[in-house]
CSV table of C-alpha atoms in Angstrom, one decimal:
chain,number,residue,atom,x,y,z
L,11,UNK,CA,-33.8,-5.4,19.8
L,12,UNK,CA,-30.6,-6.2,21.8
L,13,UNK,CA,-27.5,-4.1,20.8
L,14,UNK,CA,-24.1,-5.2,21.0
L,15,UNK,CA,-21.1,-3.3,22.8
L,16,UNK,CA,-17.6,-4.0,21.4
L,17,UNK,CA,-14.8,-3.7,24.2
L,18,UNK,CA,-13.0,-0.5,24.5
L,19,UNK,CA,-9.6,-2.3,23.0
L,20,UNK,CA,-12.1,-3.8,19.9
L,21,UNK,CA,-13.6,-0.9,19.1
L,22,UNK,CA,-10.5,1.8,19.2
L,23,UNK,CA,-9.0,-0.9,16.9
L,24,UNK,CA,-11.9,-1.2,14.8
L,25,UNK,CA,-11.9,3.2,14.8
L,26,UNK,CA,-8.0,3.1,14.0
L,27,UNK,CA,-8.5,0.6,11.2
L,28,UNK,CA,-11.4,2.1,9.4
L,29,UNK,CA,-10.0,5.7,10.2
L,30,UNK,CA,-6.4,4.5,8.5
L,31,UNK,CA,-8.0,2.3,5.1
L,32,UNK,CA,-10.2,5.3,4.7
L,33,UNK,CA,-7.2,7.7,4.9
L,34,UNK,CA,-5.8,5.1,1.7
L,35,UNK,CA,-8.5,4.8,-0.1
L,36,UNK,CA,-9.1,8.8,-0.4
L,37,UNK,CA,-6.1,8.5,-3.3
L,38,UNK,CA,-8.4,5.4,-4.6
L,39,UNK,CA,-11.9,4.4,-6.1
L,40,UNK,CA,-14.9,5.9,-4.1
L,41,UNK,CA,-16.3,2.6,-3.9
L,42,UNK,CA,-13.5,1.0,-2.1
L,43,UNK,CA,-14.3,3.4,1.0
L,44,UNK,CA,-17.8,2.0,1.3
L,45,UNK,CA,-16.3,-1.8,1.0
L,46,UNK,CA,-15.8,-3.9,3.9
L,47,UNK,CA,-12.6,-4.2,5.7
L,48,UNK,CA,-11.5,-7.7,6.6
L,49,UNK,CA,-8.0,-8.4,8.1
L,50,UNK,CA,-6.5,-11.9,9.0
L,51,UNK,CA,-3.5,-12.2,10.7
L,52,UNK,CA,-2.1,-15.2,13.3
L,53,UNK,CA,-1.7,-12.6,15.9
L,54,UNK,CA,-2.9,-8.9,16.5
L,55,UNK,CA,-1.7,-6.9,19.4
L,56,UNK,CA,-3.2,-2.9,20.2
L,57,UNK,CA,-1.7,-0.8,22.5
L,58,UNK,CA,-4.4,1.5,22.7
L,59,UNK,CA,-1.5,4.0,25.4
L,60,UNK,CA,1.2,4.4,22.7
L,61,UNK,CA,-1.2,4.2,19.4
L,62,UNK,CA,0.7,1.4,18.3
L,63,UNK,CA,-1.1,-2.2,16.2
L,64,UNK,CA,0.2,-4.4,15.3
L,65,UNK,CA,-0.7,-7.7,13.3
L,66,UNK,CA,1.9,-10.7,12.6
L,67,UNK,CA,1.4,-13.9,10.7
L,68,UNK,CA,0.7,-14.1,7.1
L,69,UNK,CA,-1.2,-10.6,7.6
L,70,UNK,CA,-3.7,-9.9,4.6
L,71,UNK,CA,-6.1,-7.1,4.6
L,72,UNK,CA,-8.8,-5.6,2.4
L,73,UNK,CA,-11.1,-3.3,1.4
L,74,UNK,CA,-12.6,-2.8,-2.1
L,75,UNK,CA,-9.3,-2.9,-4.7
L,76,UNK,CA,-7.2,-2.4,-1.5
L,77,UNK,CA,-4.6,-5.1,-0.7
L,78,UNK,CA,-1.8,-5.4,1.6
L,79,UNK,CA,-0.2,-8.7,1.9
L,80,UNK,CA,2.6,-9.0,4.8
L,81,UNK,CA,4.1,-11.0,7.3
L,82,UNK,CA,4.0,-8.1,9.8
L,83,UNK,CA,1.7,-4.7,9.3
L,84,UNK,CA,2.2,-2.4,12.1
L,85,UNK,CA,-0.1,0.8,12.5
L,86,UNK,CA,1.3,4.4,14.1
L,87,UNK,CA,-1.2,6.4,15.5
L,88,UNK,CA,-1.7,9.6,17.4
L,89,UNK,CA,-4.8,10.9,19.1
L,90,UNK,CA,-6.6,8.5,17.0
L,91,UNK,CA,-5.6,9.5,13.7
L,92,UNK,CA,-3.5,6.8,12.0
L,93,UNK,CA,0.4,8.5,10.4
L,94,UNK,CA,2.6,5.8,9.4
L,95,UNK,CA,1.9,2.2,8.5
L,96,UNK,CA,4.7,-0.2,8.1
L,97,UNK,CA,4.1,-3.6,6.3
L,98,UNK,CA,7.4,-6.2,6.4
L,99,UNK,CA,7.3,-9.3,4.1
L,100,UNK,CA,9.5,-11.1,1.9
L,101,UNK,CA,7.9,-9.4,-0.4
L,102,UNK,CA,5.4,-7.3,1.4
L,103,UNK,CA,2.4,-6.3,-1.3
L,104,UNK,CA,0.3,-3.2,-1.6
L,105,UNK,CA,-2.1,-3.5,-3.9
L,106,UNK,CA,-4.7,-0.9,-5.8
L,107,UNK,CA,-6.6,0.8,-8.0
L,108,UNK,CA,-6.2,4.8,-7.9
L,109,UNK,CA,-9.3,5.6,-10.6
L,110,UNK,CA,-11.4,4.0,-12.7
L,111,UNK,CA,-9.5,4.8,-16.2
L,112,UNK,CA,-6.3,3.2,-14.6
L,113,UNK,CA,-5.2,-0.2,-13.7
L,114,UNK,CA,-4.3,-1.3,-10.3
L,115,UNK,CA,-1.1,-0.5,-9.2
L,116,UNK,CA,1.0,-3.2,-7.5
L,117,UNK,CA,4.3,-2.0,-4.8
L,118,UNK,CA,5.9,-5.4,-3.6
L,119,UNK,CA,9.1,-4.4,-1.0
L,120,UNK,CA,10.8,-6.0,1.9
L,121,UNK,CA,9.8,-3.3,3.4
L,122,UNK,CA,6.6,-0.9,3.2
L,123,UNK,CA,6.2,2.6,4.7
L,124,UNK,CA,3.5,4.2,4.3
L,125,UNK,CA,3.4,7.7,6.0
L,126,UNK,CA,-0.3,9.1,5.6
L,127,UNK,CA,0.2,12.4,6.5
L,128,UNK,CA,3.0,13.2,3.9
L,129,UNK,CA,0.8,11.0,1.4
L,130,UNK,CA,4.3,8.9,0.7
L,131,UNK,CA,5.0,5.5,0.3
L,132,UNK,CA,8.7,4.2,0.8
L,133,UNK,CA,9.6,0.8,-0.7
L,134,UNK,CA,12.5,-0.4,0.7
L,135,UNK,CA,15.2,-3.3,-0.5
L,136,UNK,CA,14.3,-5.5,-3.2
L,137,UNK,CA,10.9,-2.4,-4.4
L,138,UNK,CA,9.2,-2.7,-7.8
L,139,UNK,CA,6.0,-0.7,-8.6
L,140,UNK,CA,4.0,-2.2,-11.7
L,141,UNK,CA,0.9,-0.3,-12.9
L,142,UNK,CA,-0.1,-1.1,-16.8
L,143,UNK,CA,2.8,-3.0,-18.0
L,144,UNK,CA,5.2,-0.4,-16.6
L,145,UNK,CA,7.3,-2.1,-13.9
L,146,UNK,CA,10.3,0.2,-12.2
L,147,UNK,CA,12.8,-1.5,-9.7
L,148,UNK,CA,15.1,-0.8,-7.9
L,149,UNK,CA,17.0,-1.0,-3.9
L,150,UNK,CA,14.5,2.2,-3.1
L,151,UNK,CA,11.6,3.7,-4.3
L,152,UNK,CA,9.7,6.5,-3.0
L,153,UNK,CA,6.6,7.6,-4.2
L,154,UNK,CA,5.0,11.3,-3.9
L,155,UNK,CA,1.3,11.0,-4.0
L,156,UNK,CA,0.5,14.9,-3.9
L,157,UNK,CA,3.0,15.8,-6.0
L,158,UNK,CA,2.8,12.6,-8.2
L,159,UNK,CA,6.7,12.2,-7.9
L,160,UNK,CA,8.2,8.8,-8.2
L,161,UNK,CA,12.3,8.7,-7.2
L,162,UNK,CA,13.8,5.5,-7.7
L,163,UNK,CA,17.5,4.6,-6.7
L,164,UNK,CA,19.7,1.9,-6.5
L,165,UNK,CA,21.7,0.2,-4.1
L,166,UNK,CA,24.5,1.9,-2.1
L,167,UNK,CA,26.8,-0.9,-3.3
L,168,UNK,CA,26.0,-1.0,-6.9
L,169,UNK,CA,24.5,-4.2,-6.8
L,170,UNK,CA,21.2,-3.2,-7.8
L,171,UNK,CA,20.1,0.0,-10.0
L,172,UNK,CA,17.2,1.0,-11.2
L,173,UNK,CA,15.3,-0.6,-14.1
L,174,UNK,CA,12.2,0.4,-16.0
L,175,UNK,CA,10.1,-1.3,-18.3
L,176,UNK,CA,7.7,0.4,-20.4
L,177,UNK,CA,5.6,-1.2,-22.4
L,178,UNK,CA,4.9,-0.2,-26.3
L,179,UNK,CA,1.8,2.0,-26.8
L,180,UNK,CA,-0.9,0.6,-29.0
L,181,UNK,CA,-0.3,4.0,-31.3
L,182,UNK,CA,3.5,3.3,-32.2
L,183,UNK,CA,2.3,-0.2,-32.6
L,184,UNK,CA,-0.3,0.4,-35.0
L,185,UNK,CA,2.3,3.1,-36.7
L,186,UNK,CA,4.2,0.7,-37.3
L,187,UNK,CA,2.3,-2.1,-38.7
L,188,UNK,CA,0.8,0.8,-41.0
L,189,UNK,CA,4.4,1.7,-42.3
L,190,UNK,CA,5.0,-1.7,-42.7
């Protein structure tokens, strides 16, 4: 049976991906790690010396619940081992589902950072995070996945503060229907 070789270039990419989704899917549902990973982009460039990939072009990738949606995704890397991934759009999207009890939780931004070995994501100008019926906006939001700390902030010229939305739980809503 013939076996097929991928190019050095292919396969470190196809390493750097896999090792990076895996890396964001750990804080995820276990079945997204064992989903495919498709990316489409107009253009992808590696640079297998400085660790640096980067895809441009309507750039959508996924795996499992995982979606990121941008018009530029670049990918950080050191000995192998991806450490920051920035996503640019107008929005950029991340997309996903942390457990199976919660829904997915959507992060739109101009701008996306994503630094994997601090477990943060940034959202930067124009950030909303929505998980639920929650939504929280704002110029800057940065959110704490060890320590499950989300800091939102406005912008430095007042033109934009934070807002949050949360929705009514069913409980007051029934308790109120019932003291109706």
């Amino acid at each position: 049976m013939p076996t097929i070789k991928l190019r050095p270039p292919l396969a470190g990419l196809l390493c750097l991906l896999g090792v990076m989704l895996s890396t964001t899917t750990a804080l995820a549902l276990p079945s997204d790690q064992q989903a495919a990973i498709t990316v489409d982009a107009d253009r992808a460039q590696i640079n297998e010396k400085t660790g640096v990939t980067e895809y441009q072009g309507s750039v959508v990738i996924k795996q499992g619940t995982l979606l990121i949606e941008a018009a530029q995704v670049t990918i950080y890397s050191t000995d192998g081992q991806a450490n920051k991934i920035i996503c640019i759009g107008k929005p950029a999207h991340y997309q996903q589902q942390p457990n199976v009890e919660d829904g997915l939780v959507n992060a739109y931004a101009d701008t996306i950072e994503y630094y994997l070995d601090k477990e943060v994501i940034t959202l930067i100008k124009n950030a909303r995070l929505e998980q639920q019926g929650s939504t929280l906006k704002g110029d800057h939001i940065n959110y704490d996945l060890k320590a499950e700390l989300v800091e939102a902030r406005g912008s430095d010229n007042n033109q934009q503060r934070v807002h949050m939305v949360i929705p009514a739980s069913e409980t007051s809503t029934n308790e109120q229907k019932d003291g109706d």
